[in-house]
């Protein structure tokens, strides 16, 4: 593949959908792998359904996934930005050309007449294909002041062949295609026509898209022929299904890519998961972005639909999270903490330290916010009511004495780090004749509100002296309160 040119052509009537994102990714990976171009074209000719919010949402989704485009919105260039709504004058030039060359003809059939033709065909068990009534009528027969559409003078016999890179050779008999409408009676060109003009003028070499577009393809091939242009390579990718094997929809969970960003998935993990959803490379599941660029090919795009598997996505995310440097996690988690109401977080050593203690168990970024809540909360917000059973078990009057002693030791610690904290607190085990659990749990509950946290000494070290000591004092008070009723 020599410098291929691929395009992603979303219709902006919603957010960036999982399926669209995967199509875009396949195009982007091929372009990047082979030193080609990835072009973004906004197909906004349907003014009633296209919105600026949707365009912004789609661009946001692509940016989050790190799929940069070489031509298209926001990029300066001779043809950019590519919005179909701004290219009507270009389409008109090609309509004029087809008219001049006699490759399209006027059809004056009314909607009622067409419906009658369809009904008749159905009654006679024939496919409802336009019968060419106006194909050979001379201008002398054109009714004055009547609306007309322009139809392509398509081949009547023979077949139109699509050599699809995923589906193989597909043959469409021409008599089942008919003379497609190219221009509506109001002068607007039809979708298949503008797509072909754009793909032709943008020099698109490979059209990779969902196989829901396959039925458009023979019509598009006929238009290339009429324009004297060579069609690109087509690759129709099977759709994504939900776990119940029905087309992926809201019933199966979020279908917007950005919803996954908000839920704490990593962009690299989403890219990895989407790439594997419909493409394989031996048994390998985990890929960096660079590995995908190095390996992606159309030959290994599967013929059967990919099935969306949220558990696998979570697993892939956990793998990527484990290999993400802590500094990168800090940069990703800090804005989430702010969004969760914990205020702006300085990107300092303490934040890094805290994230480091949490990363062993986290599978998604939001878990740093929730599992580490005690780090971000004010002392008075630590909630001891979340696990009453543990409080009843560990926060006893006997534990008050232990916590009192622990507080004294903690006050005396000079350098607040894991090692010194361990050295300061371990002698209490012997003094009170206790095992580590008995010592650790009252302290852990005091500072976190729960009996589950990373290792005690690392937690205290990362929490810091300023938050630890007042919380141990709250713990002492709790131990002295009458036990909560079960
Ligand atoms: N605009 C079409 C869509 O959003 C894509 C058309 C194409 O890729 O040819 O489904």
Tab-separated table of C-alpha atoms and ligand atoms in Angstrom:
chain	number	residue	atom	x	y	z
A	1	UNK	CA	0.000	0.000	0.000
A	2	UNK	CA	1.680	3.162	-1.147
A	3	UNK	CA	0.702	6.332	0.732
A	4	UNK	CA	-3.009	5.437	0.871
A	5	UNK	CA	-5.610	8.129	1.402
A	6	UNK	CA	-8.442	7.212	3.746
A	7	UNK	CA	-11.320	9.204	5.046
A	8	UNK	CA	-13.694	9.125	7.957
A	9	UNK	CA	-16.986	10.655	6.880
A	10	UNK	CA	-19.354	11.048	9.828
A	11	UNK	CA	-22.857	12.437	9.488
A	12	UNK	CA	-23.059	14.853	12.425
A	13	UNK	CA	-26.374	13.972	13.997
A	14	UNK	CA	-25.100	12.714	17.354
A	15	UNK	CA	-21.964	11.920	19.299
A	16	UNK	CA	-19.041	9.754	18.158
A	17	UNK	CA	-20.514	6.273	18.362
A	18	UNK	CA	-18.431	3.200	19.195
A	19	UNK	CA	-18.987	1.828	15.676
A	20	UNK	CA	-17.969	5.088	14.014
A	21	UNK	CA	-14.906	5.303	16.216
A	22	UNK	CA	-13.830	1.835	15.156
A	23	UNK	CA	-14.289	2.700	11.471
A	24	UNK	CA	-12.260	5.864	11.980
A	25	UNK	CA	-9.595	3.879	13.811
A	26	UNK	CA	-9.204	1.328	11.021
A	27	UNK	CA	-8.775	4.183	8.523
A	28	UNK	CA	-6.364	6.050	10.763
A	29	UNK	CA	-4.252	2.956	11.454
A	30	UNK	CA	-3.920	2.156	7.740
A	31	UNK	CA	-2.996	5.729	6.911
A	32	UNK	CA	-0.399	5.864	9.674
A	33	UNK	CA	1.013	2.452	8.939
A	34	UNK	CA	1.631	3.169	5.275
A	35	UNK	CA	2.626	6.820	5.445
A	36	UNK	CA	-0.693	7.908	3.959
A	37	UNK	CA	-3.306	10.510	4.852
A	38	UNK	CA	-6.295	10.385	7.149
A	39	UNK	CA	-8.975	12.803	6.029
A	40	UNK	CA	-11.972	13.947	8.018
A	41	UNK	CA	-15.024	14.891	6.011
A	42	UNK	CA	-18.197	16.069	7.691
A	43	UNK	CA	-21.236	14.795	5.786
A	44	UNK	CA	-23.647	17.502	6.820
A	45	UNK	CA	-25.850	17.807	3.759
A	46	UNK	CA	-28.882	16.827	5.818
A	47	UNK	CA	-29.299	20.264	7.377
A	48	UNK	CA	-32.264	19.179	9.477
A	49	UNK	CA	-30.239	16.521	11.304
A	50	UNK	CA	-26.749	18.057	11.384
A	51	UNK	CA	-25.798	20.200	14.360
A	52	UNK	CA	-22.713	22.138	15.404
A	53	UNK	CA	-22.813	20.400	18.805
A	54	UNK	CA	-22.611	17.078	17.088
A	55	UNK	CA	-19.652	18.155	14.947
A	56	UNK	CA	-17.887	19.374	18.098
A	57	UNK	CA	-18.699	16.117	19.902
A	58	UNK	CA	-17.315	14.012	17.056
A	59	UNK	CA	-14.113	16.051	16.876
A	60	UNK	CA	-13.752	15.745	20.678
A	61	UNK	CA	-14.125	11.989	20.460
A	62	UNK	CA	-11.504	11.702	17.724
A	63	UNK	CA	-9.131	13.952	19.642
A	64	UNK	CA	-9.589	11.937	22.824
A	65	UNK	CA	-8.760	8.778	20.913
A	66	UNK	CA	-5.665	10.478	19.520
A	67	UNK	CA	-6.699	10.088	15.885
A	68	UNK	CA	-5.257	13.180	14.304
A	69	UNK	CA	-6.419	14.054	10.819
A	70	UNK	CA	-4.310	15.486	8.027
A	71	UNK	CA	-7.073	17.225	6.109
A	72	UNK	CA	-10.454	18.391	7.271
A	73	UNK	CA	-12.008	20.651	9.908
A	74	UNK	CA	-9.573	22.934	11.765
A	75	UNK	CA	-6.791	22.248	9.291
A	76	UNK	CA	-5.756	24.834	6.752
A	77	UNK	CA	-5.293	23.622	3.243
A	78	UNK	CA	-6.487	24.050	-0.287
A	79	UNK	CA	-9.713	22.069	0.178
A	80	UNK	CA	-10.146	22.137	3.930
A	81	UNK	CA	-12.300	22.281	5.872
A	82	UNK	CA	-14.271	19.426	4.398
A	83	UNK	CA	-17.921	20.031	5.073
A	84	UNK	CA	-20.207	18.744	2.353
A	85	UNK	CA	-22.574	21.630	3.006
A	86	UNK	CA	-19.881	24.015	1.731
A	87	UNK	CA	-19.163	22.093	-1.455
A	88	UNK	CA	-22.457	22.437	-3.308
A	89	UNK	CA	-20.820	24.463	-6.099
A	90	UNK	CA	-18.410	21.597	-6.701
A	91	UNK	CA	-21.199	19.018	-6.921
A	92	UNK	CA	-23.059	21.292	-9.351
A	93	UNK	CA	-20.094	21.319	-11.752
A	94	UNK	CA	-20.209	17.543	-11.962
A	95	UNK	CA	-23.977	17.462	-12.352
A	96	UNK	CA	-23.630	19.880	-15.276
A	97	UNK	CA	-20.989	17.666	-16.797
A	98	UNK	CA	-23.125	14.526	-16.574
A	99	UNK	CA	-26.053	16.418	-18.085
A	100	UNK	CA	-23.912	17.636	-20.983
A	101	UNK	CA	-22.564	14.177	-21.605
A	102	UNK	CA	-26.058	12.707	-21.561
A	103	UNK	CA	-25.162	10.406	-18.700
A	104	UNK	CA	-28.124	11.510	-16.658
A	105	UNK	CA	-31.637	12.125	-17.897
A	106	UNK	CA	-34.748	13.884	-16.726
A	107	UNK	CA	-37.454	11.799	-15.148
A	108	UNK	CA	-40.821	13.513	-14.719
A	109	UNK	CA	-42.544	10.701	-12.864
A	110	UNK	CA	-44.560	11.922	-9.916
A	111	UNK	CA	-44.390	10.297	-6.505
A	112	UNK	CA	-47.799	8.702	-7.170
A	113	UNK	CA	-46.683	7.288	-10.500
A	114	UNK	CA	-43.552	5.814	-8.921
A	115	UNK	CA	-45.613	4.292	-6.146
A	116	UNK	CA	-47.957	2.729	-8.712
A	117	UNK	CA	-44.937	1.232	-10.521
A	118	UNK	CA	-43.655	-0.195	-7.252
A	119	UNK	CA	-47.039	-1.649	-6.327
A	120	UNK	CA	-47.356	-3.256	-9.733
A	121	UNK	CA	-43.878	-4.762	-9.542
A	122	UNK	CA	-44.596	-6.178	-6.111
A	123	UNK	CA	-47.889	-7.622	-7.277
A	124	UNK	CA	-46.052	-9.304	-10.171
A	125	UNK	CA	-43.333	-10.556	-7.858
A	126	UNK	CA	-40.651	-8.390	-9.427
A	127	UNK	CA	-38.083	-6.220	-7.619
A	128	UNK	CA	-39.412	-2.633	-7.465
A	129	UNK	CA	-36.839	-1.180	-9.834
A	130	UNK	CA	-37.536	1.946	-11.925
A	131	UNK	CA	-38.537	0.835	-15.414
A	132	UNK	CA	-36.716	3.543	-17.384
A	133	UNK	CA	-39.902	5.236	-18.567
A	134	UNK	CA	-38.165	8.570	-19.217
A	135	UNK	CA	-34.788	7.210	-20.215
A	136	UNK	CA	-35.210	7.702	-23.942
A	137	UNK	CA	-37.872	10.392	-24.140
A	138	UNK	CA	-36.655	13.333	-26.276
A	139	UNK	CA	-36.715	16.940	-24.977
A	140	UNK	CA	-39.732	17.610	-27.160
A	141	UNK	CA	-41.725	15.447	-24.752
A	142	UNK	CA	-40.579	17.193	-21.609
A	143	UNK	CA	-43.609	18.751	-19.923
A	144	UNK	CA	-43.258	22.479	-19.347
A	145	UNK	CA	-42.935	23.734	-15.759
A	146	UNK	CA	-43.029	20.268	-14.243
A	147	UNK	CA	-40.545	19.180	-11.580
A	148	UNK	CA	-38.111	16.438	-12.574
A	149	UNK	CA	-35.294	14.464	-11.041
A	150	UNK	CA	-32.075	13.463	-12.780
A	151	UNK	CA	-31.426	9.759	-13.083
A	152	UNK	CA	-28.250	8.006	-14.052
A	153	UNK	CA	-28.379	6.260	-17.425
A	154	UNK	CA	-27.075	3.052	-15.851
A	155	UNK	CA	-26.190	-0.128	-17.751
A	156	UNK	CA	-29.261	-2.292	-18.248
A	157	UNK	CA	-27.488	-5.601	-18.759
A	158	UNK	CA	-24.426	-7.146	-17.203
A	159	UNK	CA	-23.357	-6.774	-13.647
A	160	UNK	CA	-21.584	-4.410	-11.285
A	161	UNK	CA	-18.833	-6.060	-9.311
A	162	UNK	CA	-17.491	-4.908	-5.976
A	163	UNK	CA	-14.185	-6.491	-5.010
A	164	UNK	CA	-14.383	-5.932	-1.317
A	165	UNK	CA	-11.213	-6.264	0.758
A	166	UNK	CA	-13.182	-7.831	3.625
A	167	UNK	CA	-16.168	-9.514	1.993
A	168	UNK	CA	-14.533	-10.661	-1.223
A	169	UNK	CA	-16.081	-10.392	-4.685
A	170	UNK	CA	-19.726	-9.371	-4.672
A	171	UNK	CA	-21.704	-9.352	-7.890
A	172	UNK	CA	-24.789	-7.166	-8.331
A	173	UNK	CA	-26.864	-7.752	-11.517
A	174	UNK	CA	-27.454	-4.340	-13.089
A	175	UNK	CA	-31.118	-5.029	-13.652
A	176	UNK	CA	-31.486	-5.093	-9.852
A	177	UNK	CA	-29.904	-1.678	-9.460
A	178	UNK	CA	-31.874	0.415	-11.921
A	179	UNK	CA	-31.393	4.047	-12.859
A	180	UNK	CA	-30.672	5.732	-9.546
A	181	UNK	CA	-31.745	9.297	-8.850
A	182	UNK	CA	-28.693	11.564	-8.795
A	183	UNK	CA	-30.382	14.948	-8.297
A	184	UNK	CA	-33.691	15.628	-6.557
A	185	UNK	CA	-36.368	17.817	-8.079
A	186	UNK	CA	-35.249	20.707	-5.848
A	187	UNK	CA	-31.752	20.504	-7.339
A	188	UNK	CA	-30.071	18.803	-4.358
A	189	UNK	CA	-27.696	16.011	-5.283
A	190	UNK	CA	-28.250	12.671	-3.599
A	191	UNK	CA	-26.040	11.193	-0.963
A	192	UNK	CA	-24.370	8.529	-3.121
A	193	UNK	CA	-23.428	11.131	-5.696
A	194	UNK	CA	-21.781	13.590	-3.316
A	195	UNK	CA	-19.869	10.789	-1.613
A	196	UNK	CA	-18.478	9.654	-4.949
A	197	UNK	CA	-17.550	13.186	-6.049
A	198	UNK	CA	-15.813	13.798	-2.726
A	199	UNK	CA	-13.996	10.491	-2.631
A	200	UNK	CA	-12.884	11.042	-6.229
A	201	UNK	CA	-11.701	14.627	-5.744
A	202	UNK	CA	-10.036	13.854	-2.428
A	203	UNK	CA	-8.116	11.042	-4.076
A	204	UNK	CA	-9.432	8.453	-1.634
A	205	UNK	CA	-7.735	5.121	-2.323
A	206	UNK	CA	-9.534	2.973	0.287
A	207	UNK	CA	-13.083	3.362	1.508
A	208	UNK	CA	-13.339	1.562	4.835
A	209	UNK	CA	-16.821	1.749	6.360
A	210	UNK	CA	-19.544	-0.220	8.103
A	211	UNK	CA	-21.205	-2.930	6.052
A	212	UNK	CA	-24.555	-1.184	6.489
A	213	UNK	CA	-23.322	0.867	3.506
A	214	UNK	CA	-22.734	-2.140	1.287
A	215	UNK	CA	-26.017	-1.698	-0.584
A	216	UNK	CA	-24.888	1.806	-1.639
A	217	UNK	CA	-21.668	0.520	-3.123
A	218	UNK	CA	-22.832	-0.809	-6.523
A	219	UNK	CA	-24.613	2.504	-7.117
A	220	UNK	CA	-21.421	4.330	-6.252
A	221	UNK	CA	-19.397	2.089	-8.572
A	222	UNK	CA	-21.803	2.934	-11.431
A	223	UNK	CA	-21.281	6.623	-10.691
A	224	UNK	CA	-17.491	6.227	-10.868
A	225	UNK	CA	-17.945	4.587	-14.228
A	226	UNK	CA	-20.164	7.410	-15.446
A	227	UNK	CA	-17.555	9.930	-14.305
A	228	UNK	CA	-14.759	7.998	-16.008
A	229	UNK	CA	-13.028	7.492	-12.652
A	230	UNK	CA	-11.584	4.374	-11.037
A	231	UNK	CA	-13.352	3.325	-7.837
A	232	UNK	CA	-11.279	3.044	-4.669
A	233	UNK	CA	-10.717	-0.231	-2.852
A	234	UNK	CA	-13.766	-0.903	-0.689
A	235	UNK	CA	-13.593	-2.599	2.690
A	236	UNK	CA	-16.935	-3.109	4.421
A	237	UNK	CA	-16.474	-3.921	8.062
A	238	UNK	CA	-19.132	-5.974	9.880
A	239	UNK	CA	-21.138	-4.070	12.466
A	240	UNK	CA	-20.628	-4.342	16.201
A	241	UNK	CA	-23.231	-6.368	18.074
A	242	UNK	CA	-24.232	-6.329	21.717
A	243	UNK	CA	-23.716	-9.418	23.897
A	244	UNK	CA	-27.237	-10.546	22.861
A	245	UNK	CA	-26.097	-10.494	19.196
A	246	UNK	CA	-28.378	-7.563	18.363
A	247	UNK	CA	-26.967	-4.395	16.834
A	248	UNK	CA	-25.094	-2.428	19.532
A	249	UNK	CA	-27.391	0.178	21.037
A	250	UNK	CA	-28.069	2.092	24.232
A	251	UNK	CA	-29.664	-1.041	25.689
A	252	UNK	CA	-26.145	-2.456	25.950
A	253	UNK	CA	-24.704	0.504	27.873
A	254	UNK	CA	-23.080	3.697	26.715
A	255	UNK	CA	-22.450	3.830	22.978
A	256	UNK	CA	-20.748	7.223	22.986
A	257	UNK	CA	-16.974	7.065	23.049
A	258	UNK	CA	-16.778	10.076	25.357
A	259	UNK	CA	-18.970	8.344	27.949
A	260	UNK	CA	-16.101	5.876	28.317
A	261	UNK	CA	-13.613	8.708	28.713
A	262	UNK	CA	-15.768	10.073	31.521
A	263	UNK	CA	-16.003	6.651	33.132
A	264	UNK	CA	-12.242	6.528	33.469
A	265	UNK	CA	-11.137	4.450	30.504
A	266	UNK	CA	-7.783	5.239	28.939
A	267	UNK	CA	-7.625	6.381	25.364
A	268	UNK	CA	-4.926	3.802	24.544
A	269	UNK	CA	-7.048	1.031	26.047
A	270	UNK	CA	-10.107	2.058	24.048
A	271	UNK	CA	-8.020	2.191	20.872
A	272	UNK	CA	-6.630	-1.275	21.666
A	273	UNK	CA	-10.059	-2.713	22.408
A	274	UNK	CA	-11.714	-1.200	19.324
A	275	UNK	CA	-8.920	-2.390	17.059
A	276	UNK	CA	-9.329	-5.968	18.282
A	277	UNK	CA	-13.090	-5.781	17.882
A	278	UNK	CA	-13.177	-7.083	14.347
A	279	UNK	CA	-9.486	-7.522	13.628
A	280	UNK	CA	-7.002	-10.042	14.953
A	281	UNK	CA	-3.275	-10.535	15.066
A	282	UNK	CA	-2.613	-14.090	16.235
A	283	UNK	CA	-3.461	-14.405	19.920
A	284	UNK	CA	-2.199	-10.982	20.893
A	285	UNK	CA	-4.729	-8.960	22.886
A	286	UNK	CA	-2.737	-6.080	24.315
A	287	UNK	CA	-1.221	-3.596	21.895
A	288	UNK	CA	0.340	-0.212	22.289
A	289	UNK	CA	-0.704	2.367	19.758
A	290	UNK	CA	2.634	1.939	17.969
A	291	UNK	CA	2.192	-1.826	17.813
A	292	UNK	CA	-1.223	-1.373	16.244
A	293	UNK	CA	0.168	1.025	13.681
A	294	UNK	CA	2.853	-1.525	12.889
A	295	UNK	CA	0.475	-4.473	12.564
A	296	UNK	CA	-2.960	-3.371	11.385
A	297	UNK	CA	-4.080	-4.729	8.028
A	298	UNK	CA	-7.327	-5.292	6.167
A	299	UNK	CA	-6.475	-8.963	5.544
A	300	UNK	CA	-7.200	-9.813	9.169
A	301	UNK	CA	-10.411	-7.877	9.543
A	302	UNK	CA	-12.985	-10.567	10.374
A	303	UNK	CA	-16.024	-11.385	8.265
A	304	UNK	CA	-18.298	-11.867	11.250
A	305	UNK	CA	-19.513	-9.074	13.516
A	306	UNK	CA	-17.529	-8.106	16.604
A	307	UNK	CA	-19.381	-8.559	19.888
A	308	UNK	CA	-19.099	-5.779	22.438
A	309	UNK	CA	-17.759	-7.160	25.710
A	310	UNK	CA	-17.612	-4.656	28.590
A	311	UNK	CA	-15.696	-7.096	30.817
A	312	UNK	CA	-12.980	-7.450	28.233
A	313	UNK	CA	-12.802	-3.703	27.783
A	314	UNK	CA	-12.288	-3.350	31.532
A	315	UNK	CA	-9.587	-5.998	31.475
A	316	UNK	CA	-7.816	-4.304	28.561
A	317	UNK	CA	-8.064	-1.025	30.438
A	318	UNK	CA	-6.524	-2.542	33.568
A	319	UNK	CA	-3.594	-3.845	31.505
A	320	UNK	CA	-2.955	-0.431	30.007
A	321	UNK	CA	-3.386	1.260	33.358
A	322	UNK	CA	-0.766	-1.035	34.873
A	323	UNK	CA	1.778	0.024	32.271
A	324	UNK	CA	1.007	3.752	32.362
A	325	UNK	CA	3.692	5.770	34.185
A	326	UNK	CA	2.415	7.270	37.434
A	327	UNK	CA	3.187	10.783	36.204
A	328	UNK	CA	0.728	10.260	33.338
A	329	UNK	CA	-1.892	8.876	35.706
A	330	UNK	CA	-1.480	11.941	37.907
A	331	UNK	CA	-2.178	14.226	34.957
A	332	UNK	CA	-5.287	12.220	34.062
A	333	UNK	CA	-6.680	11.823	37.592
A	334	UNK	CA	-6.158	15.424	38.783
A	335	UNK	CA	-8.938	16.888	36.600
A	336	UNK	CA	-11.250	14.054	37.624
A	337	UNK	CA	-10.651	14.910	41.279
A	338	UNK	CA	-11.500	18.501	40.586
A	339	UNK	CA	-14.618	17.472	38.676
A	340	UNK	CA	-15.629	15.304	41.655
A	341	UNK	CA	-15.561	18.401	43.871
A	342	UNK	CA	-12.229	17.904	45.614
A	343	UNK	CA	-10.852	21.205	44.350
A	344	UNK	CA	-7.811	21.855	42.168
A	345	UNK	CA	-5.008	19.422	42.934
A	346	UNK	CA	-1.395	20.569	42.795
A	347	UNK	CA	0.510	18.095	40.609
A	348	UNK	CA	3.077	17.556	43.336
A	349	UNK	CA	5.000	14.748	44.947
A	350	UNK	CA	2.229	14.028	47.412
A	351	UNK	CA	-0.388	13.546	44.706
A	352	UNK	CA	2.031	11.279	42.833
A	353	UNK	CA	2.679	9.307	45.991
A	354	UNK	CA	-1.026	8.841	46.665
A	355	UNK	CA	-1.741	7.727	43.121
A	356	UNK	CA	1.157	5.318	43.385
A	357	UNK	CA	-0.346	3.625	46.454
A	358	UNK	CA	-3.682	3.154	44.659
A	359	UNK	CA	-2.539	2.016	41.244
A	360	UNK	CA	-2.075	-1.661	42.167
A	361	UNK	CA	-5.817	-2.289	42.430
A	362	UNK	CA	-7.269	0.246	40.011
A	363	UNK	CA	-8.796	-0.891	36.723
A	364	UNK	CA	-10.250	2.474	35.724
A	365	UNK	CA	-9.231	6.047	36.413
A	366	UNK	CA	-12.408	6.817	38.355
A	367	UNK	CA	-11.343	4.233	40.933
A	368	UNK	CA	-8.535	6.561	41.988
A	369	UNK	CA	-11.231	9.055	42.915
A	370	UNK	CA	-13.472	6.581	44.735
A	371	UNK	CA	-11.047	4.082	46.290
A	372	UNK	CA	-8.787	6.954	47.345
A	373	UNK	CA	-11.623	9.170	48.630
A	374	UNK	CA	-9.970	9.376	52.058
A	375	UNK	CA	-6.940	11.045	50.493
A	376	UNK	CA	-8.994	13.793	48.946
A	377	UNK	CA	-11.551	14.337	51.714
A	378	UNK	CA	-11.297	16.886	54.492
A	379	UNK	CA	-10.677	15.225	57.872
A	380	UNK	CA	-14.199	15.943	59.050
A	381	UNK	CA	-15.651	14.278	55.957
A	382	UNK	CA	-14.097	10.867	56.617
A	383	UNK	CA	-17.171	8.724	57.013
A	384	UNK	CA	-17.080	6.117	59.752
A	385	UNK	CA	-20.624	5.013	59.062
A	386	UNK	CA	-19.748	3.263	55.790
A	387	UNK	CA	-18.729	-0.007	57.417
A	388	UNK	CA	-20.401	-0.232	60.873
A	389	UNK	CA	-19.444	-3.876	61.289
A	390	UNK	CA	-15.734	-3.088	61.065
A	391	UNK	CA	-16.146	-0.126	63.383
A	392	UNK	CA	-17.908	-2.300	65.967
A	393	UNK	CA	-15.215	-4.920	65.694
A	394	UNK	CA	-12.116	-2.748	65.808
A	395	UNK	CA	-12.977	0.624	67.346
A	396	UNK	CA	-13.332	-0.619	70.913
A	397	UNK	CA	-12.438	1.058	74.237
A	398	UNK	CA	-9.296	-1.138	74.298
A	399	UNK	CA	-8.289	0.186	70.913
A	400	UNK	CA	-8.487	3.745	72.286
A	401	UNK	CA	-5.384	3.145	74.400
A	402	UNK	CA	-3.595	1.701	71.413
A	403	UNK	CA	-4.494	4.647	69.213
A	404	UNK	CA	-3.441	7.028	71.986
A	405	UNK	CA	-0.004	5.391	72.050
A	406	UNK	CA	0.117	5.405	68.263
A	407	UNK	CA	-0.646	9.106	68.178
A	408	UNK	CA	2.244	9.825	70.542
A	409	UNK	CA	4.617	7.798	68.380
A	410	UNK	CA	3.383	9.512	65.234
A	411	UNK	CA	3.839	12.951	66.779
A	412	UNK	CA	7.495	12.087	67.380
A	413	UNK	CA	8.234	10.885	63.835
A	414	UNK	CA	10.837	13.175	62.291
A	415	UNK	CA	10.821	12.188	58.634
A	416	UNK	CA	7.309	11.261	57.516
A	417	UNK	CA	8.007	8.313	55.271
A	418	UNK	CA	7.007	4.673	55.081
A	419	UNK	CA	10.170	3.392	56.736
A	420	UNK	CA	10.085	5.774	59.711
A	421	UNK	CA	6.370	5.145	60.232
A	422	UNK	CA	6.942	1.425	60.313
A	423	UNK	CA	9.851	1.869	62.731
A	424	UNK	CA	7.733	4.082	64.977
A	425	UNK	CA	4.635	1.890	65.118
A	426	UNK	CA	6.007	-1.674	65.083
A	427	UNK	CA	7.231	-1.592	68.745
A	428	UNK	CA	3.595	-1.080	69.771
A	429	UNK	CA	2.868	-4.658	68.702
A	430	UNK	CA	5.073	-5.963	71.437
A	431	UNK	CA	4.005	-3.408	73.972
A	432	UNK	CA	0.337	-4.317	73.556
A	433	UNK	CA	0.977	-7.960	72.751
A	434	UNK	CA	-0.962	-7.699	69.487
A	435	UNK	CA	-0.651	-9.003	65.955
A	436	UNK	CA	-0.251	-6.562	63.084
A	437	UNK	CA	-3.942	-6.771	62.127
A	438	UNK	CA	-5.108	-5.666	65.540
A	439	UNK	CA	-2.812	-2.663	65.415
A	440	UNK	CA	-3.336	-1.804	61.771
A	441	UNK	CA	-7.131	-1.891	61.603
A	442	UNK	CA	-7.968	0.773	64.218
A	443	UNK	CA	-5.407	3.101	62.631
A	444	UNK	CA	-6.610	2.319	59.132
A	445	UNK	CA	-10.247	2.902	60.064
A	446	UNK	CA	-9.305	6.140	61.820
A	447	UNK	CA	-7.624	7.595	58.750
A	448	UNK	CA	-9.694	6.120	55.907
A	449	UNK	CA	-13.092	5.366	57.460
A	450	UNK	CA	-12.869	1.754	56.228
A	451	UNK	CA	-10.856	-1.364	56.869
A	452	UNK	CA	-9.734	-1.654	53.243
A	453	UNK	CA	-6.865	0.426	51.928
A	454	UNK	CA	-3.386	-0.044	50.522
A	455	UNK	CA	-0.677	-1.078	53.028
A	456	UNK	CA	-0.944	0.857	56.288
A	457	UNK	CA	2.488	2.474	56.292
A	458	UNK	CA	2.364	3.521	52.656
A	459	UNK	CA	-1.132	4.899	53.181
A	460	UNK	CA	-0.031	6.974	56.174
A	461	UNK	CA	3.093	8.152	54.363
A	462	UNK	CA	1.068	9.279	51.350
A	463	UNK	CA	-1.724	10.768	53.432
A	464	UNK	CA	0.754	13.026	55.252
A	465	UNK	CA	1.189	14.043	58.859
A	466	UNK	CA	-1.300	16.906	58.655
A	467	UNK	CA	-4.192	14.595	57.816
A	468	UNK	CA	-3.096	11.553	59.809
A	469	UNK	CA	-2.853	12.949	63.326
A	470	UNK	CA	-6.255	14.664	63.520
A	471	UNK	CA	-7.880	11.545	62.089
A	472	UNK	CA	-6.223	9.298	64.682
A	473	UNK	CA	-7.690	11.644	67.271
A	474	UNK	CA	-11.126	11.252	65.704
A	475	UNK	CA	-10.531	7.500	65.903
A	476	UNK	CA	-9.803	7.719	69.641
A	477	UNK	CA	-13.039	9.621	70.187
A	478	UNK	CA	-14.904	7.025	68.157
A	479	UNK	CA	-13.470	4.198	70.286
A	480	UNK	CA	-14.701	5.929	73.409
A	481	UNK	CA	-18.225	6.405	72.074
A	482	UNK	CA	-20.849	3.862	73.042
A	483	UNK	CA	-20.802	1.078	70.463
A	484	UNK	CA	-23.241	1.655	67.593
A	485	UNK	CA	-26.269	-0.610	67.751
A	486	UNK	CA	-26.214	-3.450	65.237
B	1	LIG	N1	-21.743	9.533	6.358
B	1	LIG	C1	-21.855	8.123	6.433
B	1	LIG	C2	-22.171	7.696	7.850
B	1	LIG	O1	-21.977	8.453	8.772
B	1	LIG	C3	-20.579	7.413	5.995
B	1	LIG	C4	-20.521	7.253	4.529
B	1	LIG	C5	-19.302	6.511	4.022
B	1	LIG	O2	-18.399	6.181	4.802
B	1	LIG	O3	-19.248	6.313	2.806
B	1	LIG	O4	-22.619	6.594	8.053
